[in-house]
XYZ file of N, CA and C in Angstrom:
720
model
N -52.743 -162.596 173.897
C -52.546 -164.424 174.374
C -51.843 -164.172 175.299
N -50.444 -163.410 175.363
C -49.120 -163.711 176.314
C -49.835 -162.968 177.699
N -50.585 -162.193 177.543
C -51.273 -161.720 178.475
C -51.962 -162.380 179.429
N -52.795 -163.136 178.826
C -53.700 -163.709 179.528
C -53.377 -165.303 179.801
N -52.053 -165.524 179.637
C -51.136 -166.927 179.665
C -50.651 -166.565 181.147
N -49.764 -165.474 181.097
C -49.502 -164.792 182.375
C -50.225 -165.159 183.395
N -51.548 -164.454 183.543
C -52.308 -164.473 184.116
C -52.587 -165.844 185.091
N -53.006 -166.636 184.285
C -53.375 -167.962 184.522
C -51.886 -168.585 185.070
N -50.839 -168.261 184.563
C -49.741 -168.692 185.432
C -49.928 -168.273 186.797
N -49.451 -166.933 186.739
C -49.296 -166.258 188.139
C -50.808 -166.592 189.274
N -51.743 -166.564 188.587
C -52.944 -167.266 189.520
C -52.533 -168.757 190.523
N -52.038 -169.297 189.345
C -51.595 -170.737 189.607
C -50.420 -171.285 190.133
N -49.431 -170.371 190.587
C -48.358 -170.544 190.906
C -47.927 -170.295 192.350
N -49.225 -169.681 193.016
C -49.058 -169.169 194.462
C -48.902 -170.422 195.463
N -47.836 -170.174 196.354
C -47.413 -171.034 197.190
C -46.243 -171.821 196.454
N -46.037 -171.982 195.411
C -44.659 -172.396 194.985
C -43.432 -171.734 195.493
N -42.858 -172.978 196.072
C -41.692 -172.143 196.794
C -40.019 -172.287 196.134
N -40.112 -173.379 195.495
C -38.665 -173.993 194.744
C -39.626 -174.546 193.183
N -38.258 -174.291 192.277
C -38.441 -175.046 191.206
C -38.370 -176.924 191.397
N -39.103 -177.405 190.688
C -39.069 -178.746 191.254
C -39.160 -179.222 189.351
N -38.518 -180.073 188.776
C -38.765 -180.678 187.776
C -37.910 -182.057 187.523
N -38.532 -182.586 188.659
C -37.437 -183.901 188.679
C -38.490 -185.218 188.276
N -39.732 -184.917 188.420
C -40.887 -185.900 188.036
C -41.850 -185.272 186.879
N -41.271 -185.204 185.719
C -41.832 -184.963 185.002
C -42.676 -185.482 184.053
N -44.089 -185.205 183.754
C -45.037 -186.151 183.158
C -44.512 -186.220 181.772
N -45.078 -187.020 180.570
C -45.017 -186.783 179.062
C -45.098 -185.567 178.358
N -46.172 -184.938 179.100
C -46.291 -183.611 178.562
C -45.807 -182.407 179.112
N -45.095 -182.723 180.115
C -43.995 -181.734 180.763
C -42.881 -181.958 180.099
N -42.310 -183.234 179.686
C -41.100 -182.978 178.987
C -41.094 -182.728 177.494
N -42.532 -183.003 177.189
C -42.562 -182.352 175.668
C -42.295 -181.225 175.520
N -42.974 -180.335 176.147
C -42.882 -178.648 176.231
C -41.544 -178.061 177.042
N -41.159 -178.695 178.083
C -39.614 -178.589 178.206
C -38.900 -178.778 177.006
N -39.010 -179.560 175.939
C -38.229 -180.329 174.952
C -38.508 -179.102 173.860
N -39.729 -178.783 173.466
C -39.749 -177.560 173.011
C -39.600 -176.266 173.318
N -39.376 -175.918 174.423
C -39.065 -174.493 174.800
C -37.678 -174.520 174.653
N -36.988 -175.894 174.597
C -35.184 -175.528 174.531
C -34.783 -175.449 173.369
N -35.837 -176.327 172.740
C -35.532 -176.052 171.142
C -35.938 -174.995 170.423
N -36.722 -174.494 171.298
C -36.759 -172.647 171.048
C -35.960 -171.974 171.295
N -35.173 -171.941 172.340
C -33.983 -171.313 172.622
C -33.022 -171.390 171.672
N -32.636 -172.483 171.390
C -31.337 -172.799 170.813
C -31.872 -172.016 169.173
N -33.035 -172.002 168.827
C -33.178 -171.978 167.100
C -33.411 -169.883 167.722
N -33.675 -169.556 168.760
C -34.120 -168.174 168.546
C -32.523 -167.552 168.632
N -31.605 -168.211 169.474
C -30.055 -167.557 169.492
C -29.797 -167.394 168.393
N -29.874 -168.803 167.199
C -29.506 -168.939 165.941
C -29.787 -167.649 165.341
N -31.127 -167.152 165.069
C -32.126 -166.109 164.275
C -31.585 -164.872 164.919
N -31.522 -164.752 166.020
C -30.811 -163.086 166.591
C -29.686 -163.255 166.104
N -28.629 -164.163 166.292
C -27.180 -163.822 165.941
C -27.372 -163.430 164.397
N -27.613 -164.205 163.628
C -27.951 -163.777 162.203
C -29.046 -162.605 161.739
N -29.639 -161.836 162.742
C -30.627 -161.103 162.285
C -31.411 -161.027 161.662
N -32.344 -162.674 161.644
C -33.267 -163.266 161.250
C -34.811 -162.908 162.260
N -34.929 -161.651 162.347
C -36.078 -161.312 163.384
C -37.169 -161.674 163.113
N -37.526 -161.342 161.447
C -38.853 -161.703 160.948
C -38.861 -163.344 161.375
N -38.090 -164.007 160.846
C -38.158 -165.492 161.315
C -38.157 -165.881 162.572
N -37.795 -165.389 163.625
C -37.271 -165.575 164.635
C -39.067 -165.209 165.287
N -39.543 -163.847 164.960
C -40.739 -163.498 165.589
C -41.972 -164.660 164.881
N -41.936 -164.970 164.187
C -43.040 -166.056 163.435
C -42.595 -167.362 164.320
N -41.910 -167.899 164.682
C -41.409 -169.061 165.546
C -41.701 -168.548 166.988
N -41.475 -167.914 167.563
C -42.144 -167.271 169.037
C -43.420 -167.390 168.798
N -44.105 -166.795 168.107
C -45.546 -166.216 168.685
C -46.099 -168.119 167.607
N -45.417 -168.882 167.221
C -46.100 -170.208 166.765
C -45.973 -170.847 168.199
N -44.750 -170.737 168.784
C -44.551 -171.611 170.340
C -45.498 -170.929 171.246
N -45.608 -169.609 171.818
C -46.488 -169.345 172.294
C -48.124 -169.400 172.301
N -48.655 -169.287 170.962
C -49.936 -169.517 170.394
C -50.086 -170.872 170.838
N -49.307 -171.804 169.880
C -50.101 -173.563 169.543
C -49.182 -174.226 170.624
N -48.163 -174.059 171.205
C -47.466 -175.167 172.037
C -47.852 -175.102 173.430
N -47.572 -173.487 173.728
C -47.531 -173.201 175.271
C -49.211 -172.987 175.439
N -50.098 -171.955 175.127
C -51.095 -171.429 175.254
C -52.275 -172.969 174.712
N -52.101 -173.013 173.671
C -53.189 -174.053 172.931
C -53.245 -175.247 173.860
N -51.999 -176.087 173.698
C -51.798 -177.199 174.266
C -51.212 -177.240 175.650
N -49.988 -176.884 176.116
C -49.763 -177.230 177.354
C -50.868 -176.378 178.368
N -51.124 -175.159 178.513
C -52.140 -174.702 179.230
C -53.014 -175.633 179.452
N -53.465 -175.779 178.185
C -54.827 -176.700 178.627
C -54.832 -177.997 179.063
N -53.659 -178.591 179.026
C -53.815 -179.935 179.429
C -53.142 -179.399 181.166
N -52.483 -178.440 181.148
C -52.131 -178.047 182.727
C -53.280 -178.045 183.551
N -54.535 -177.488 183.654
C -55.651 -177.434 183.921
C -56.022 -178.802 185.101
N -55.505 -179.814 184.347
C -55.702 -181.033 184.784
C -55.190 -181.725 185.809
N -53.894 -181.162 185.869
C -52.766 -181.205 186.765
C -52.429 -180.221 187.764
N -53.194 -178.859 187.668
C -52.343 -177.569 188.474
C -51.955 -177.470 189.873
N -52.669 -179.016 190.424
C -52.438 -178.755 191.856
C -51.032 -179.200 191.933
N -50.322 -180.050 191.090
C -48.675 -180.613 191.032
C -47.849 -179.272 191.060
N -46.925 -179.348 191.941
C -45.772 -178.453 191.739
C -44.772 -178.584 190.804
N -45.079 -179.621 190.416
C -43.752 -180.083 188.903
C -44.393 -179.058 187.641
N -46.574 -179.234 187.504
C -46.530 -178.603 186.618
C -46.815 -176.918 186.861
N -47.133 -176.709 188.101
C -46.681 -175.111 188.511
C -45.176 -174.796 187.980
N -44.142 -175.743 188.352
C -42.824 -175.245 188.093
C -42.236 -174.951 186.720
N -43.251 -176.084 185.901
C -43.205 -175.712 184.343
C -43.530 -174.721 183.756
N -44.696 -174.381 184.392
C -45.173 -173.297 183.750
C -44.557 -171.822 183.711
N -43.669 -171.792 185.358
C -42.599 -170.876 185.391
C -41.869 -170.754 184.553
N -41.226 -171.671 184.589
C -40.103 -171.681 184.055
C -39.937 -171.364 182.164
N -41.142 -172.044 181.960
C -41.530 -171.481 180.549
C -41.803 -170.296 180.038
N -42.761 -169.848 181.109
C -43.649 -168.617 180.676
C -42.128 -167.268 181.101
N -41.548 -167.596 182.474
C -40.222 -166.929 182.332
C -39.052 -166.706 181.059
N -38.887 -167.760 180.700
C -37.949 -167.869 179.211
C -38.753 -167.120 178.376
N -39.954 -167.676 178.013
C -40.344 -166.635 176.827
C -40.725 -165.229 177.023
N -40.581 -164.603 178.498
C -40.514 -163.164 178.655
C -38.976 -162.823 178.059
N -38.154 -163.475 178.612
C -36.859 -162.988 177.807
C -36.896 -162.681 176.554
N -37.034 -164.224 175.842
C -36.805 -164.293 174.383
C -38.033 -163.410 173.725
N -39.237 -163.000 174.299
C -39.953 -162.050 173.662
C -39.269 -160.583 173.805
N -38.809 -160.092 174.980
C -38.601 -158.748 175.327
C -37.713 -157.923 174.031
N -36.862 -158.498 173.250
C -36.555 -157.840 172.029
C -37.689 -157.319 170.928
N -39.155 -157.950 170.957
C -39.523 -157.574 170.196
C -40.973 -156.544 171.334
N -41.134 -157.219 172.007
C -42.249 -156.591 172.685
C -41.755 -156.195 174.152
N -41.066 -154.947 174.428
C -40.299 -154.565 175.256
C -41.001 -154.094 176.452
N -41.941 -153.336 176.378
C -42.979 -152.810 177.893
C -43.892 -153.935 178.329
N -44.456 -154.806 177.195
C -45.615 -155.571 177.758
C -44.451 -156.474 178.686
N -43.403 -157.237 177.794
C -42.710 -158.366 178.750
C -42.022 -157.664 179.817
N -41.778 -156.408 180.002
C -41.347 -155.805 181.181
C -41.958 -155.870 182.127
N -43.427 -155.350 181.438
C -44.032 -155.151 183.010
C -45.268 -157.041 183.537
N -45.021 -157.812 182.494
C -45.332 -158.735 182.603
C -43.958 -159.672 183.675
N -42.795 -159.307 183.328
C -41.427 -159.638 184.278
C -41.702 -159.431 185.601
N -41.758 -157.861 185.748
C -42.123 -157.449 187.171
C -43.286 -158.472 188.232
N -44.207 -158.655 187.266
C -45.178 -159.093 188.245
C -44.699 -160.677 188.338
N -43.835 -161.318 187.643
C -44.236 -162.699 187.819
C -43.111 -163.196 189.050
N -42.525 -162.290 189.719
C -41.524 -162.537 190.970
C -41.261 -161.014 191.426
N -40.843 -161.457 192.615
C -40.103 -160.266 193.378
C -38.519 -160.001 192.534
N -38.420 -159.331 191.883
C -37.186 -159.188 190.842
C -35.836 -158.192 191.546
N -35.169 -158.243 191.298
C -34.153 -157.328 191.759
C -33.537 -156.523 190.335
N -33.608 -157.595 189.278
C -33.003 -156.558 188.255
C -34.304 -156.267 187.237
N -34.213 -155.202 186.295
C -35.258 -155.479 185.099
C -34.977 -156.680 184.127
N -36.091 -156.991 183.187
C -35.959 -157.814 182.370
C -34.849 -157.406 181.434
N -34.558 -155.869 180.555
C -33.599 -156.118 180.197
C -32.315 -156.051 180.387
N -31.998 -156.216 181.876
C -30.890 -156.517 182.238
C -30.326 -158.314 182.540
N -31.460 -159.317 182.338
C -31.802 -160.751 182.752
C -30.979 -161.556 181.615
N -30.211 -162.073 181.542
C -29.430 -163.399 180.876
C -30.086 -163.732 179.709
N -30.042 -164.588 178.485
C -30.612 -165.351 177.949
C -31.148 -166.544 178.388
N -32.380 -167.041 178.293
C -32.343 -168.410 179.066
C -31.447 -169.668 179.018
N -31.388 -170.247 179.811
C -30.003 -171.424 179.914
C -30.496 -172.470 179.337
N -29.749 -173.341 178.606
C -30.487 -174.623 178.180
C -29.970 -175.430 179.055
N -30.851 -176.231 179.495
C -30.460 -177.398 180.380
C -30.670 -178.812 179.908
N -30.418 -180.134 180.995
C -30.862 -181.137 180.487
C -32.580 -181.709 180.260
N -33.067 -181.073 180.508
C -34.732 -181.513 180.318
C -35.295 -181.441 179.198
N -34.720 -182.346 178.331
C -34.963 -182.647 176.528
C -35.207 -184.078 176.201
N -36.189 -184.466 175.607
C -36.667 -185.765 175.579
C -36.996 -185.718 173.704
N -36.102 -185.726 172.951
C -36.788 -185.598 171.438
C -37.509 -186.883 171.481
N -37.853 -188.083 171.716
C -38.429 -189.327 171.690
C -39.823 -188.647 171.724
N -39.922 -188.209 172.648
C -41.112 -187.911 173.776
C -41.711 -186.860 172.889
N -40.802 -185.747 172.364
C -41.519 -184.878 171.872
C -41.881 -185.071 170.396
N -41.142 -185.790 169.753
C -41.401 -186.069 168.297
C -43.056 -187.092 168.414
N -43.254 -188.304 169.808
C -44.467 -188.763 169.775
C -45.316 -187.630 170.142
N -45.577 -186.585 171.010
C -46.179 -185.605 171.638
C -46.713 -184.845 170.192
N -45.993 -184.338 168.928
C -46.165 -183.889 168.280
C -46.704 -184.441 167.117
N -47.119 -185.962 167.163
C -47.725 -186.255 165.824
C -49.252 -186.444 166.802
N -48.996 -186.608 168.206
C -50.671 -186.567 169.070
C -51.537 -184.920 168.711
N -50.410 -184.261 168.668
C -50.872 -183.109 168.682
C -51.520 -182.968 167.449
N -50.824 -183.180 166.158
C -51.002 -182.897 164.661
C -52.630 -183.285 164.761
N -52.623 -184.511 165.070
C -54.021 -185.617 165.437
C -55.262 -184.544 165.896
N -54.777 -183.569 166.516
C -55.766 -182.907 167.456
C -55.966 -181.620 166.760
N -54.905 -180.882 165.805
C -55.121 -180.054 165.399
C -55.907 -180.565 163.977
N -55.789 -181.634 163.594
C -56.709 -182.368 162.245
C -58.226 -182.096 163.154
N -58.606 -183.062 163.901
C -59.917 -183.292 164.516
C -60.599 -181.447 164.321
N -59.403 -180.761 165.164
C -60.114 -179.184 165.146
C -60.548 -178.672 163.612
N -60.018 -178.995 162.967
C -59.673 -178.552 161.539
C -60.905 -178.936 161.044
N -61.711 -180.419 161.351
C -62.469 -181.026 160.589
C -63.685 -180.680 161.038
N -63.549 -180.495 162.302
C -64.917 -180.125 163.114
C -65.359 -178.685 162.491
N -64.407 -177.529 162.731
C -64.660 -176.281 161.855
C -64.892 -176.430 160.543
N -64.447 -177.041 159.638
C -64.686 -177.019 158.775
C -66.103 -177.470 157.771
N -67.070 -178.324 158.831
C -68.381 -178.829 158.987
C -69.193 -177.830 159.965
N -68.794 -177.093 160.528
C -69.618 -176.182 161.600
C -70.065 -176.592 162.698
N -69.500 -178.018 162.980
C -69.573 -178.504 164.748
C -69.326 -177.418 165.440
N -70.744 -177.565 166.116
C -70.500 -176.321 167.445
C -69.201 -177.046 168.396
N -68.247 -175.698 168.679
C -67.383 -175.569 169.381
C -67.581 -176.611 170.583
N -68.591 -176.484 171.361
C -68.830 -177.118 172.613
C -69.097 -178.367 172.783
N -69.436 -179.263 171.627
C -69.870 -180.398 171.578
C -69.346 -181.301 171.271
N -69.517 -182.322 171.972
C -68.895 -183.832 171.754
C -68.797 -184.488 170.777
N -67.747 -184.890 170.133
C -67.733 -185.851 169.256
C -67.109 -187.310 169.362
N -67.494 -188.598 168.268
C -67.101 -189.541 168.358
C -66.174 -189.760 167.803
N -64.887 -190.268 167.472
C -63.931 -189.961 166.497
C -63.780 -191.795 166.357
N -63.713 -191.946 165.292
C -63.549 -193.466 164.708
C -61.874 -193.569 163.822
N -61.305 -194.129 164.265
C -60.126 -194.415 163.073
C -60.229 -195.588 162.483
N -59.507 -195.526 161.009
C -59.528 -196.612 160.857
C -58.500 -196.868 160.037
N -57.585 -198.328 159.646
C -56.423 -198.224 159.028
C -55.170 -197.817 159.930
N -55.660 -197.598 161.151
C -54.260 -197.499 162.112
C -53.267 -198.485 162.184
N -52.026 -198.814 161.924
C -51.180 -199.234 162.649
C -51.027 -199.544 164.101
N -50.584 -200.996 164.347
C -50.369 -201.137 165.817
C -49.724 -200.069 166.623
N -48.777 -199.428 166.061
C -47.966 -198.018 166.672
C -48.854 -197.152 166.835
N -49.381 -196.656 165.744
C -51.069 -195.837 165.908
C -51.780 -195.828 166.703
N -51.905 -197.283 166.699
C -53.049 -197.536 167.538
C -52.749 -197.198 169.543
N -51.730 -197.679 169.627
C -51.177 -197.546 170.970
C -50.868 -196.348 171.442
N -50.033 -195.598 170.418
C -50.303 -194.232 170.341
C -51.552 -193.203 170.737
N -52.365 -192.956 170.074
C -53.572 -192.846 170.889
C -54.282 -193.475 171.522
N -54.277 -194.623 171.778
C -54.707 -195.170 173.313
C -54.109 -194.784 174.248
N -52.448 -194.213 174.400
C -51.946 -194.288 175.524
C -52.048 -192.471 175.681
N -52.554 -191.746 174.662
C -52.858 -190.532 174.781
C -54.484 -189.912 174.294
N -54.883 -190.572 174.873
C -56.776 -190.656 174.567
C -57.006 -189.286 175.454
N -57.155 -188.796 176.427
C -57.133 -188.112 177.354
C -56.762 -187.007 176.817
N -55.569 -186.599 175.986
C -54.852 -185.869 175.162
C -56.217 -185.138 174.189
N -56.304 -186.548 173.439
C -57.433 -186.172 172.436
C -58.767 -185.518 172.905
N -59.391 -186.401 173.461
C -60.709 -186.184 174.167
C -61.024 -184.774 174.622
N -59.682 -184.232 175.827
C -59.549 -182.982 176.286
C -59.679 -181.900 175.128
N -58.470 -181.948 174.590
C -58.200 -181.040 173.646
C -59.380 -180.711 172.204
N -59.676 -181.889 171.783
C -60.485 -182.128 170.606
C -61.901 -182.107 170.648
N -62.327 -182.393 172.210
C -63.630 -182.249 172.422
C -64.293 -183.764 171.834
N -63.430 -184.933 172.179
C -63.864 -186.237 171.669
C -64.181 -186.945 173.040
N -65.906 -187.553 173.029
C -65.959 -188.278 173.811
C -65.552 -189.490 173.718
N -65.613 -190.201 172.886
C -65.457 -191.817 172.667
C -64.337 -192.057 171.448
N -63.172 -192.793 171.291
C -62.496 -193.196 170.339
C -62.823 -194.882 170.095
N -62.842 -195.089 168.670
C -63.174 -196.491 168.131
C -62.136 -197.053 166.967
N -61.680 -197.925 166.968
C -61.045 -198.481 166.072
C -62.352 -199.098 165.214
N -61.805 -199.055 163.517
C -62.866 -199.572 163.178
C -62.310 -200.086 161.834
N -62.838 -201.172 160.940
C -62.749 -201.663 160.046
C -63.396 -201.241 158.216
N -64.130 -200.238 158.556
C -65.105 -199.888 157.866
C -65.695 -198.425 157.617
N -66.251 -197.543 156.869
C -66.520 -196.151 157.131
C -68.336 -196.616 156.789
N -68.938 -195.689 157.445
C -70.351 -195.847 157.466
C -71.022 -194.371 156.959
N -72.010 -194.301 156.351
C -72.565 -193.442 155.600
C -72.811 -191.987 156.807
N -72.805 -190.579 156.382
C -72.683 -189.705 157.567
C -71.957 -189.226 158.288
N -70.836 -189.819 157.641
C -69.368 -189.244 158.436
C -68.410 -188.984 157.817
N -67.658 -187.985 158.358
C -66.839 -186.584 157.937
C -65.231 -187.665 157.788
N -64.449 -187.371 156.537
C -63.146 -188.589 156.788
C -62.122 -187.286 156.669
N -61.242 -187.648 157.072
C -59.598 -187.009 157.030
C -58.492 -188.058 156.849
N -57.834 -188.214 155.890
C -56.379 -188.961 156.304
C -55.641 -188.109 156.612
N -54.931 -189.184 157.810
C -53.767 -188.595 158.330
C -52.483 -189.938 158.629
N -51.088 -189.350 157.759
C -50.488 -190.794 157.807
C -51.197 -192.109 157.851
N -51.672 -191.985 157.002
C -52.059 -193.562 156.087
C -53.397 -194.120 156.683
N -53.574 -193.435 157.781
C -55.099 -193.922 158.640
C -56.206 -192.952 158.054
N -57.046 -193.296 158.615
C -58.688 -192.394 158.080
C -59.002 -191.929 159.754
N -59.399 -190.738 159.770
C -59.939 -190.336 160.870
C -61.567 -190.198 160.614
N -62.147 -190.680 161.008
C -63.701 -190.483 160.497
C -64.947 -189.772 162.230
N -65.499 -188.880 161.527
C -66.454 -188.533 162.737
C -67.712 -188.506 162.039
N -68.752 -189.608 162.774
C -70.398 -189.238 162.489
C -71.211 -187.805 162.775
N -71.360 -187.495 161.751
C -72.598 -186.121 161.773
C -73.525 -186.157 162.530
N -74.391 -186.977 162.438
C -75.551 -187.406 163.039
C -75.757 -186.756 164.619
N -76.643 -185.805 164.456
C -76.861 -185.360 166.019
C -76.226 -184.000 166.039
N -74.815 -183.832 165.318
C -74.243 -182.836 165.361
C -74.547 -181.801 164.730
N -74.740 -181.590 163.551
C -75.305 -180.363 162.633
C -76.395 -181.116 162.034
N -76.972 -180.351 161.248
C -78.069 -180.317 160.418
C -77.272 -180.796 158.860
N -77.183 -181.821 158.356
C -76.541 -182.296 157.301
C -77.297 -181.816 155.686
N -78.630 -181.434 155.900
C -78.883 -180.843 154.362
C -78.577 -179.324 154.549
N -78.883 -178.817 155.487
C -77.814 -177.664 155.655
C -76.488 -177.320 155.083
N -76.168 -177.820 155.464
C -74.571 -178.052 155.446
C -74.097 -178.401 153.949
N -75.082 -179.288 153.408
C -74.922 -179.696 152.223
C -75.207 -178.584 151.277
N -76.134 -177.832 151.545
C -76.448 -176.537 150.690
C -75.358 -175.500 150.579
N -74.941 -175.228 151.883
C -73.924 -174.205 152.353
C -72.269 -174.939 151.424
N -72.325 -176.084 151.208
C -71.086 -176.802 150.724
C -71.224 -176.458 149.365
N -72.414 -176.605 148.506
C -72.954 -176.606 147.165
C -72.730 -175.096 146.660
N -73.177 -174.335 147.544
C -72.971 -172.564 147.262
C -71.737 -172.159 146.955
N -70.615 -172.920 147.801
C -69.113 -172.399 148.110
C -68.949 -172.765 146.487
N -69.192 -174.326 146.220
C -68.365 -174.964 144.831
C -68.881 -174.098 143.533
N -70.068 -173.183 144.023
C -70.575 -172.766 142.895
C -70.144 -171.393 142.587
N -69.548 -171.135 143.597
C -68.865 -169.414 144.014
C -67.508 -169.358 143.516
N -66.960 -170.929 143.453
C -65.404 -170.927 143.062
C -65.181 -170.518 141.226
């Protein structure tokens, strides 16, 4: 995963002459805040010799937050020098933190990301900076949790990965509705959602999932063979 992520970053940062972090988007602020949290947390784990906990946390950041979320979103704004800068800064920090766990792979990638005068093993630990916004991070975490939930529901009923779905939201608070509306592009991009509707009633043929007091509904008509899905679920229940 980290090798493919590095290839993506390297292919897209050509022409980046200087790091520009002055005009961060909400998603940029989110990943930078999560990255800063990782740097602080990993320093504590390493000082306490909690290598297993640190490795697990680093794995989660790379896979779930950097690769599955930010890199996917970056494809929409990859021409921006700010997006390129954020990708470079976060990847460079990841390689520094990863080195004690995967020295050979991280050293090889470090050498490819820039014209280096020092080896990764000689590089300083990532420096904390002011690019943190806890309020934005918490808000975006909530949105990405919805993305994960929708993906999980899709998988549980075998909706084809490429299929676009209708997402209905029932009993959302005013703040929840505004948050979803403001971040609709993220849900549509990462969860393969074609349209989002806010409803007051449920209908037959919908699969439901409750999240933070509201109900997410996905109409299944035209997406799966409902009869076959019922048969599959019935067999699984009988085998429990």
